[in-house]
XYZ file of C-alpha atoms in Angstrom:
586
model
C 0.040 0.111 -0.099
C 1.088 3.566 -0.759
C -0.312 6.404 1.088
C 0.357 10.247 0.764
C -0.065 11.666 3.287
C 1.090 8.988 5.801
C -0.987 10.231 8.510
C -4.492 11.544 8.658
C -4.909 14.908 7.589
C -4.257 16.989 4.744
C -1.005 16.958 2.498
C 1.242 19.580 2.765
C 1.710 22.805 0.716
C 4.240 23.442 -1.812
C 4.995 19.381 -1.791
C 7.314 17.758 -4.390
C 7.405 14.152 -3.785
C 8.115 11.052 -5.900
C 8.046 7.089 -5.684
C 9.173 4.222 -7.594
C 7.324 0.994 -7.490
C 9.314 -2.179 -8.927
C 8.480 -5.769 -9.043
C 10.821 -8.384 -10.747
C 11.601 -8.344 -14.700
C 8.918 -11.065 -15.496
C 6.048 -9.161 -14.120
C 4.018 -6.159 -13.943
C 2.231 -4.229 -11.572
C -1.495 -3.856 -10.754
C -2.729 -0.687 -9.495
C -6.219 -0.345 -7.424
C -6.670 3.422 -6.101
C -8.893 3.236 -3.081
C -8.759 7.009 -2.150
C -8.321 9.653 -4.080
C -8.885 13.773 -2.842
C -6.792 16.225 -4.475
C -7.620 20.047 -5.696
C -10.077 19.903 -8.151
C -9.353 20.972 -12.144
C -9.378 24.307 -13.297
C -12.304 25.064 -15.494
C -11.032 24.223 -18.718
C -10.429 20.594 -16.697
C -6.696 20.928 -16.494
C -4.497 19.728 -13.469
C -2.489 22.719 -12.737
C -2.696 23.148 -8.806
C -2.010 19.840 -7.255
C -1.788 16.575 -8.896
C -0.361 13.232 -9.127
C 1.597 12.124 -12.351
C 2.503 8.489 -13.412
C 4.668 7.184 -15.940
C 4.947 3.677 -17.135
C 8.493 2.786 -16.178
C 11.513 3.967 -14.214
C 11.742 7.799 -14.580
C 9.632 10.761 -15.164
C 10.846 10.385 -18.779
C 8.935 7.315 -18.929
C 5.567 7.112 -21.132
C 3.071 9.024 -19.183
C 0.112 7.093 -17.728
C -1.864 10.475 -16.927
C -1.936 13.330 -14.638
C -4.790 13.252 -12.445
C -6.473 15.714 -9.821
C -9.756 16.222 -8.450
C -12.051 13.337 -6.655
C -12.286 10.886 -9.408
C -9.962 7.629 -9.219
C -7.605 7.628 -11.725
C -7.943 5.417 -14.467
C -11.261 4.619 -12.852
C -9.247 3.204 -10.234
C -7.774 0.197 -11.161
C -5.188 -0.435 -14.063
C -1.930 -2.080 -15.164
C 1.633 -1.277 -16.248
C 3.306 -2.574 -19.172
C 6.655 -2.588 -17.462
C 7.814 -4.083 -14.053
C 8.315 -0.358 -12.705
C 5.749 2.543 -12.233
C 7.390 6.412 -11.428
C 4.683 8.653 -9.595
C 5.425 12.020 -8.589
C 3.140 14.251 -6.610
C 2.892 18.345 -6.603
C 0.950 20.580 -4.696
C 0.993 24.550 -4.903
C 0.584 26.876 -1.978
C -3.291 26.820 -1.133
C -6.061 24.434 -0.781
C -4.891 21.032 0.631
C -6.831 17.893 0.679
C -6.696 14.357 2.432
C -4.451 12.811 -0.601
C -4.779 9.371 -2.080
C -4.142 5.879 -1.162
C -3.384 3.100 -3.444
C -2.900 -0.634 -3.391
C -0.206 -2.601 -5.705
C 0.457 -6.165 -6.543
C 2.658 -8.173 -9.002
C 0.829 -10.257 -11.777
C 1.683 -11.871 -14.926
C 1.724 -9.778 -18.215
C -1.144 -10.582 -21.073
C -0.682 -10.084 -24.567
C -1.661 -11.362 -27.679
C -5.230 -13.030 -28.560
C -7.097 -14.230 -31.364
C -8.768 -11.612 -34.002
C -11.396 -12.575 -36.217
C -10.600 -9.970 -38.946
C -13.940 -8.667 -40.499
C -12.771 -5.116 -41.515
C -9.638 -3.641 -40.048
C -7.650 -2.812 -36.755
C -4.282 -2.352 -35.212
C -1.823 -4.797 -32.978
C 0.322 -2.912 -31.234
C 3.665 -4.184 -28.908
C 3.136 -4.409 -25.023
C 4.307 -0.817 -23.463
C 2.594 1.174 -26.659
C 2.856 4.075 -26.688
C 6.077 4.024 -24.777
C 9.075 1.359 -25.009
C 8.133 -2.572 -25.179
C 9.228 -4.242 -21.896
C 11.853 -7.013 -21.889
C 11.160 -10.850 -21.601
C 7.644 -10.843 -23.292
C 6.323 -13.354 -25.900
C 3.164 -12.402 -27.688
C 0.934 -13.964 -30.182
C -1.865 -12.868 -32.230
C -3.975 -15.365 -34.314
C -5.871 -13.620 -36.921
C -8.495 -15.194 -39.136
C -10.390 -13.590 -41.920
C -13.615 -15.168 -44.255
C -12.698 -17.899 -46.373
C -11.647 -16.415 -49.865
C -10.201 -13.267 -48.648
C -6.640 -12.519 -47.617
C -5.198 -9.875 -44.594
C -3.086 -7.095 -45.080
C -0.417 -5.942 -42.704
C 0.806 -2.362 -43.164
C 3.579 -1.089 -40.642
C 2.385 2.001 -38.981
C 5.669 2.060 -36.773
C 8.493 0.103 -36.290
C 11.452 0.368 -33.920
C 12.704 -2.833 -32.726
C 16.286 -3.831 -31.349
C 18.430 -4.169 -34.472
C 20.436 -7.442 -34.943
C 21.745 -9.076 -38.439
C 19.718 -12.520 -38.081
C 16.531 -10.914 -35.562
C 17.760 -13.328 -32.586
C 17.177 -10.974 -29.764
C 13.981 -9.075 -30.265
C 11.671 -9.238 -33.420
C 8.330 -9.607 -35.055
C 7.312 -12.409 -37.000
C 4.514 -13.001 -39.403
C 3.422 -16.834 -40.711
C 1.066 -18.226 -42.750
C -1.738 -19.763 -40.693
C -2.866 -20.178 -36.991
C -0.608 -23.338 -35.812
C 3.243 -23.226 -35.008
C 4.109 -25.219 -38.429
C 2.961 -22.297 -40.194
C 5.378 -20.963 -43.356
C 7.252 -17.820 -41.762
C 6.213 -14.961 -44.069
C 8.497 -12.270 -42.488
C 10.630 -11.510 -39.773
C 11.404 -8.011 -38.708
C 13.835 -6.491 -36.329
C 14.748 -3.151 -38.018
C 13.650 0.922 -37.256
C 12.388 1.501 -41.035
C 8.982 0.815 -42.456
C 8.649 -2.607 -44.234
C 6.405 -2.584 -47.103
C 2.979 -3.779 -46.809
C 2.716 -7.499 -46.781
C -0.607 -10.153 -47.785
C -0.943 -13.156 -46.652
C -1.592 -16.048 -49.264
C -4.265 -17.329 -47.298
C -7.309 -16.245 -45.027
C -5.348 -17.033 -41.933
C -2.161 -15.390 -40.073
C -0.105 -15.615 -36.853
C 1.807 -12.561 -35.517
C 4.619 -13.172 -33.001
C 6.635 -10.924 -30.660
C 9.495 -11.626 -28.718
C 11.887 -9.608 -26.808
C 14.740 -10.896 -24.597
C 15.596 -10.160 -21.234
C 17.764 -6.887 -22.535
C 17.688 -3.792 -24.608
C 14.388 -2.339 -26.086
C 12.707 0.172 -28.119
C 9.431 2.015 -29.055
C 7.873 -1.278 -30.578
C 5.548 -1.371 -33.512
C 1.950 -0.468 -34.455
C 0.744 -3.160 -37.363
C -2.301 -2.574 -38.956
C -4.354 -5.317 -40.194
C -7.458 -5.343 -42.816
C -9.266 -7.915 -44.710
C -8.995 -7.399 -48.422
C -10.182 -9.427 -51.703
C -8.613 -12.018 -53.499
C -8.301 -9.068 -56.244
C -4.865 -7.540 -55.679
C -5.369 -3.994 -55.222
C -8.835 -3.993 -53.632
C -8.538 -2.281 -50.350
C -5.423 -2.435 -47.886
C -4.327 0.078 -45.015
C -2.021 2.938 -46.272
C 0.571 4.505 -43.359
C 3.098 6.340 -45.603
C 3.107 9.677 -45.490
C 1.676 9.898 -49.020
C 0.936 7.650 -51.844
C -1.014 6.648 -54.717
C -4.642 4.636 -54.305
C -6.278 3.368 -57.876
C -8.829 0.984 -58.321
C -8.275 -2.737 -59.499
C -8.034 -3.222 -63.257
C -8.318 -6.270 -65.378
C -5.429 -7.174 -67.156
C -7.073 -7.916 -70.468
C -9.129 -4.984 -70.836
C -8.077 -2.316 -68.509
C -11.457 -1.816 -66.718
C -12.440 -2.382 -62.974
C -13.732 -6.154 -62.053
C -17.397 -6.499 -61.081
C -18.905 -7.456 -57.986
C -16.317 -5.651 -56.016
C -16.174 -4.241 -52.237
C -12.804 -2.607 -51.362
C -11.890 -0.691 -48.388
C -8.958 1.829 -48.441
C -8.109 3.193 -45.283
C -5.632 5.712 -44.828
C -4.040 5.915 -41.273
C -1.417 8.860 -40.849
C 0.371 10.041 -37.679
C -1.663 11.206 -34.832
C -2.089 14.823 -34.464
C -1.977 15.146 -38.643
C -4.652 15.470 -41.234
C -5.146 13.317 -44.485
C -5.622 15.119 -47.696
C -6.605 13.541 -51.121
C -6.683 14.615 -54.656
C -8.157 12.750 -57.688
C -6.144 12.633 -60.827
C -8.743 10.446 -62.612
C -12.172 9.186 -62.064
C -14.568 7.152 -64.469
C -16.902 5.297 -62.502
C -20.766 4.139 -64.171
C -23.258 6.865 -64.133
C -26.366 6.197 -62.220
C -28.827 8.314 -60.186
C -28.099 8.319 -56.569
C -24.764 6.370 -57.160
C -26.737 3.168 -56.641
C -24.504 0.801 -58.895
C -20.968 1.522 -58.759
C -19.650 4.283 -56.396
C -16.482 5.579 -54.230
C -17.645 6.691 -50.889
C -15.343 8.770 -48.640
C -15.458 8.801 -44.805
C -14.153 11.322 -42.734
C -12.761 8.827 -39.998
C -11.843 5.060 -39.753
C -15.269 3.519 -40.210
C -18.206 3.657 -42.205
C -20.215 4.852 -38.941
C -18.065 8.153 -39.204
C -19.201 11.154 -41.432
C -19.701 10.776 -45.328
C -17.745 12.959 -47.107
C -19.545 12.007 -50.324
C -20.837 9.187 -52.582
C -19.384 9.746 -55.935
C -19.863 7.983 -59.619
C -19.728 8.985 -63.071
C -17.134 11.211 -64.551
C -16.941 13.970 -62.733
C -13.543 14.472 -60.794
C -14.414 14.855 -57.030
C -13.259 17.675 -55.121
C -9.793 18.185 -52.800
C -10.918 16.660 -49.613
C -9.172 16.939 -45.962
C -9.480 14.899 -43.062
C -10.571 16.577 -39.518
C -8.614 13.663 -38.088
C -5.550 11.511 -38.977
C -8.095 8.871 -41.002
C -9.651 8.477 -43.773
C -11.956 5.535 -45.266
C -12.956 4.933 -49.099
C -15.188 2.530 -49.882
C -15.132 1.273 -53.671
C -18.494 -0.903 -54.729
C -18.993 -2.187 -58.115
C -22.208 -4.108 -59.148
C -22.320 -7.159 -61.690
C -22.072 -4.842 -64.682
C -20.744 -2.016 -67.191
C -16.847 -1.891 -65.281
C -15.352 1.519 -66.200
C -11.572 2.773 -66.152
C -12.058 3.353 -62.499
C -10.105 5.874 -60.289
C -6.806 6.685 -58.821
C -5.864 9.552 -56.455
C -3.001 11.134 -54.544
C -2.952 11.363 -50.450
C -0.647 13.130 -48.382
C -0.094 14.014 -44.811
C -1.282 17.521 -43.567
C -0.319 18.628 -40.016
C -1.409 21.633 -38.011
C -4.573 23.243 -38.473
C -6.931 25.785 -36.615
C -8.092 25.237 -33.328
C -11.239 26.866 -31.922
C -12.517 24.446 -28.766
C -10.505 24.173 -25.535
C -11.525 21.137 -25.392
C -9.145 19.792 -28.149
C -5.575 19.003 -27.117
C -2.742 20.058 -29.895
C -0.233 17.272 -30.537
C 2.481 16.964 -32.570
C 2.464 14.447 -35.369
C 2.245 10.914 -34.244
C 2.315 11.609 -30.703
C 3.002 10.225 -28.002
C 5.082 7.781 -30.758
C 8.563 9.453 -32.279
C 7.608 12.580 -34.587
C 8.522 12.140 -38.011
C 11.657 14.143 -40.001
C 11.376 17.251 -42.212
C 8.042 18.356 -40.685
C 6.631 22.070 -40.836
C 3.333 22.285 -39.084
C 1.500 25.497 -38.114
C -1.292 25.024 -35.468
C -3.741 28.437 -35.046
C -5.672 28.783 -32.224
C -8.500 31.512 -32.476
C -10.151 32.546 -29.373
C -13.387 34.980 -29.450
C -13.136 38.706 -29.806
C -12.675 40.204 -26.248
C -10.492 36.886 -25.056
C -6.854 36.131 -25.102
C -5.278 32.755 -25.341
C -3.335 30.634 -22.494
C -1.469 27.668 -23.404
C 0.407 25.279 -21.541
C 2.929 22.142 -22.636
C 1.452 18.846 -20.637
C 4.429 16.691 -22.380
C 7.316 18.076 -24.038
C 10.280 15.839 -25.633
C 11.868 17.750 -28.800
C 15.602 16.827 -29.944
C 18.022 19.236 -28.485
C 21.666 18.846 -29.643
C 24.348 20.625 -27.270
C 25.846 21.835 -30.505
C 22.863 23.963 -31.464
C 21.976 25.736 -28.153
C 19.460 27.900 -29.748
C 17.355 25.110 -30.998
C 18.236 25.303 -34.677
C 17.333 21.598 -35.156
C 13.842 20.500 -34.073
C 11.920 23.215 -32.071
C 8.373 24.484 -31.416
C 7.842 28.332 -31.386
C 5.074 30.301 -30.363
C 3.692 33.856 -31.903
C 1.487 36.493 -30.561
C -1.031 36.455 -33.446
C -1.346 34.778 -36.744
C 1.696 35.849 -38.491
C 5.293 34.020 -37.793
C 7.232 37.083 -37.672
C 10.579 38.381 -35.345
C 8.465 40.883 -33.689
C 5.327 38.482 -32.912
C 7.567 35.425 -31.639
C 7.011 34.653 -27.876
C 9.608 31.861 -27.691
C 11.289 28.944 -29.463
C 11.676 25.782 -27.491
C 13.612 22.087 -27.625
C 14.642 19.518 -25.025
C 12.516 17.906 -22.491
C 11.649 20.799 -20.246
C 8.529 22.027 -20.699
C 8.322 25.623 -21.660
C 6.279 27.870 -19.376
C 2.844 28.745 -19.569
C 2.237 31.430 -22.377
C -0.687 33.830 -22.535
C -1.190 35.832 -25.736
C -2.170 39.347 -25.814
C -4.309 38.806 -28.893
C -7.302 36.278 -29.910
C -4.949 34.556 -32.121
C -1.809 32.602 -31.265
C 0.067 30.655 -33.540
C 2.358 27.267 -32.702
C 4.937 26.208 -35.293
C 6.295 22.914 -34.887
C 9.643 22.272 -37.150
C 11.848 18.977 -37.511
C 14.943 18.460 -39.600
C 15.921 15.338 -41.240
C 17.516 13.552 -38.437
C 16.827 12.759 -34.845
C 13.595 12.881 -33.094
C 11.835 12.832 -29.834
C 8.343 12.179 -28.476
C 6.836 15.317 -29.362
C 4.652 17.464 -27.467
C 0.948 17.672 -26.181
C -0.201 21.042 -25.120
C -3.959 22.305 -24.199
C -5.264 25.779 -24.271
C -7.979 27.921 -22.505
C -9.708 31.302 -23.393
C -9.379 34.281 -20.922
C -11.089 37.736 -20.824
C -8.808 40.448 -22.035
C -7.624 41.717 -18.996
C -4.401 43.279 -17.123
C -3.068 42.797 -13.703
C -3.023 40.298 -11.065
C -1.192 38.698 -8.431
C 1.587 36.414 -9.708
C 3.104 33.860 -7.385
C 4.846 31.597 -9.942
C 7.746 32.150 -11.768
C 6.991 30.420 -15.541
C 4.832 33.525 -16.441
C 5.543 36.416 -18.920
C 3.958 39.767 -18.285
C 2.928 41.822 -21.327
C 0.953 45.205 -21.953
C -2.465 44.591 -23.019
C -2.647 44.519 -26.733
C -5.641 45.306 -29.522
C -5.274 42.533 -31.914
C -6.278 44.591 -34.950
C -3.862 47.017 -34.538
C -0.975 45.331 -32.800
C -0.576 47.872 -30.161
C -1.295 48.247 -26.708
C -4.671 49.490 -25.554
C -5.766 53.122 -24.455
C -6.642 54.311 -21.126
C -5.133 51.056 -19.553
C -4.366 50.770 -15.881
C -2.908 47.586 -14.770
C -1.290 46.305 -12.035
C 0.842 42.981 -11.324
C 1.843 42.328 -8.051
C 4.522 39.516 -7.896
C 4.718 37.410 -4.716
C 7.776 35.366 -4.148
C 8.234 32.475 -1.221
C 9.802 34.420 2.118
C 13.131 34.574 1.663
C 13.645 35.505 -1.692
C 13.970 38.201 -3.818
C 12.474 39.218 -7.004
C 14.529 39.932 -10.290
C 12.867 41.330 -13.238
C 14.164 40.758 -16.903
C 12.957 43.380 -19.795
C 12.648 41.405 -23.341
C 10.992 44.081 -25.294
C 9.824 47.792 -24.303
C 8.376 50.198 -26.878
C 6.036 52.985 -25.476
C 4.849 56.292 -26.386
C 7.957 58.787 -25.444
C 7.473 61.695 -23.267
C 8.991 64.136 -20.827
C 8.903 62.890 -17.354
C 6.903 59.859 -18.738
C 3.571 61.281 -18.283
C 1.403 60.064 -21.053
C 2.044 56.276 -21.344
C 4.651 54.438 -18.590
C 5.715 51.658 -16.520
C 6.275 51.928 -12.843
C 7.713 49.607 -10.616
C 7.945 49.421 -6.779
C 9.583 47.287 -4.769
C 6.649 46.540 -2.334
C 2.917 45.526 -2.611
C 2.125 49.124 -1.611
C 3.009 51.954 -4.183
C 3.747 54.365 -1.241
C 7.093 55.290 -0.870
C 8.460 52.451 -2.687
C 8.930 53.593 -6.404
C 12.131 52.305 -8.170
C 11.482 53.767 -11.138
C 8.988 55.110 -13.777
C 9.952 54.298 -17.625
C 8.570 55.208 -20.792
C 9.924 55.562 -24.419
C 11.841 52.879 -26.368
C 14.839 52.630 -24.101
C 15.001 48.931 -22.277
C 14.945 49.733 -18.633
C 17.515 47.859 -16.420
C 17.263 44.323 -14.688
C 15.876 45.070 -11.119
C 16.133 42.882 -8.402
C 13.863 43.655 -5.208
C 15.073 44.115 -1.918
C 12.189 42.085 -0.648
C 9.715 39.136 -1.873
C 7.501 41.644 -3.198
C 7.295 43.868 -6.565
C 4.500 45.740 -7.874
C 4.335 46.737 -11.647
C 2.079 49.396 -13.117
C 1.119 50.187 -16.426
C -0.861 53.600 -17.308
C -1.869 54.760 -20.841
C -3.667 57.305 -21.985
C -6.252 58.205 -24.965
C -3.462 59.142 -27.631
C -0.562 57.502 -29.161
C 0.319 53.879 -28.643
C 3.227 51.627 -29.223
C 4.163 47.850 -29.274
C 4.321 47.454 -25.636
C 6.675 45.771 -23.364
C 7.056 42.138 -22.055
C 9.178 40.886 -19.011
C 9.952 37.954 -17.324
C 10.629 37.182 -13.453
C 12.601 34.679 -11.179
C 12.634 34.491 -7.612
C 16.144 34.245 -6.019
C 17.244 32.609 -3.000
C 18.763 35.241 -0.829
C 20.215 32.938 1.790
C 22.593 31.267 -1.193
C 23.808 34.771 -2.059
C 25.103 35.411 1.482
C-alpha cells in the first residue's frame, strides 16, 4: 500500500514527492486506487494546481499514463503497467490542501496477444505502446479472415532492437494459425517495411523480446482484402497513390467488388486526397458503382460524399488522421476506375479548448522534415493561455538555440520576429504562455534526423484583462494589446503584484519595451515598486524605447503598474521574472 500523506490529515503545501514501485523483470504491476482527493481541476479541466502524475517506467521520462487531480479515481481506480516499474510524482501549490491518495499494488503476470476475427481492420501494438516495450515478452496474435479473403499487414511504426539475424527482439508473421505455418517475414529494424498480404485467410503475428535492450516497438494495422490485387488495404506512409483494381485484359475494374481503403497517418496530422482520374458507371444516387469517402476509420463516421460518373471529386481534407474509402461495383458496366494521391497535412485551426494539440505521431516519435502550423482562435474579447502537458523535442548541445527541431509560439497569426514569444526544444516543458491577442500561432519544425516523443498541449480562453497577483516564475508579463492594430490599449491601468516565497528576492528582466515617449513619462509609462504598496517604494518610471535595466527587489514583493492615456500607443512591453534564494547569495 502507498498512501500520501502517511498520517491522517491533509497534505502539505508546496510538496514535491516521487515514488518508484518496482517488481521483478518478468511481471507487471496491478494498481488499485482506494482513495483520491486532490484540489479540483481548473474550469478548462486541467490539473494545474495539485496533481499526481504517473509514468509507465523507471523515471519521469517514461511514457505518461496520466496526470490526475480532483476526486475521481485515476483510470477508474484500476489499471496495469506494461513494464515492471511505475514512477509517480506529486506536486501541490501553496493553497488548498486535501486528504491525498491511497493505492494498493501487486505483481501479476503480463498478458498480451489473442485471437482476432478480421472482418474489417484494426491495429496490433507491442506491449507498452505508446512507450517502449518491456523485456522478456512473448506475444502471439492469431488472425482469421473469412475464407476467400486475404489479410494485409501495413506497418504504421516499426522500431525493434536491430540484429543481423533477428535473434534478440523481433516480430514474425507466419501463414496460418498453427506453429507449423510458413514464415512470411521476420522484422528487427527501425524502418517501415512494405505492406504484406497473406496468401490465405489466416495468419499468426509473434512478438519476442529478450531480457535486455528495448525500443519503441511496433504498430501494425491489419485489414481484410479481396482476393483481387489492389482491392482495399491500409496506407500509413506519409504520401502515396491509391487506384482501383483493373483487369489485365481490358483495363477496366472488375465487377462485384467491395474494396475498403483505409488511410491512417500520424496522430495529430490530417489527410488530404486529390483525384487525378475518375471514371465510374453513372447512375442516379450512385446506387450501382460508386466510391464513398468517410471522415474517419469506419463507415459509421461522417460521409464526405458518394461519387460516380466522370466528374472528378473535389480535394478533401480529413478532420482527423484517418480517411476511409469504400469502392463498390455491381455485376455490370465496368469502367476505367479512379486514381488519387494522398498526403499528410499537419497543423490546422483550433477553436475548441477541449481539443488537445499534439505533434504528428504523438506519443510516438515524430517524423523528420515536418513543418506544422497550429493556429488557435479565441472569440473577440478573449486571449489565449497555452500549457504544455508533455514536451520531448530533440536538443543538440552543439546547437544551443534550438536550430534543429523546435516549437515556436507567436503572438498572433503571423510568424515574424516581432511576434515571436519563444523557441523551445529539449525535454523541459516551456512556461505557460498567454497571448495578448485573440490568435496564437504554434509552429513545429523538425529537421532530417533525430526525433523525440513530441509534444501535447492544451489551451484555454481568458478575458482580456491586465494585472493580477503572480506567485509562479513561469509567467511572462505583457502589456494588453489590440489584435487589429498590434498596439497596446488606450486608457489602460494595470497592476501586477509579484509575490515570491519568504526569503526570496525577485529579479525582473525586460525582453521588449516600446512605449510612447514623453518628458518625465507623463503619458504612457511603466512603474516598478519595491513592495506591494506603491507608497514610498518607487524604483523607477519608464517610457519611450530605451529598455529599462534589470531590477532586483530587496524583499519578496514587487508591484508593476502600467498606465496609458487616450492618444498615441506603441508595441508595448514584455518582461519575465525569477525568484532568488537570498540565503544562497550570502
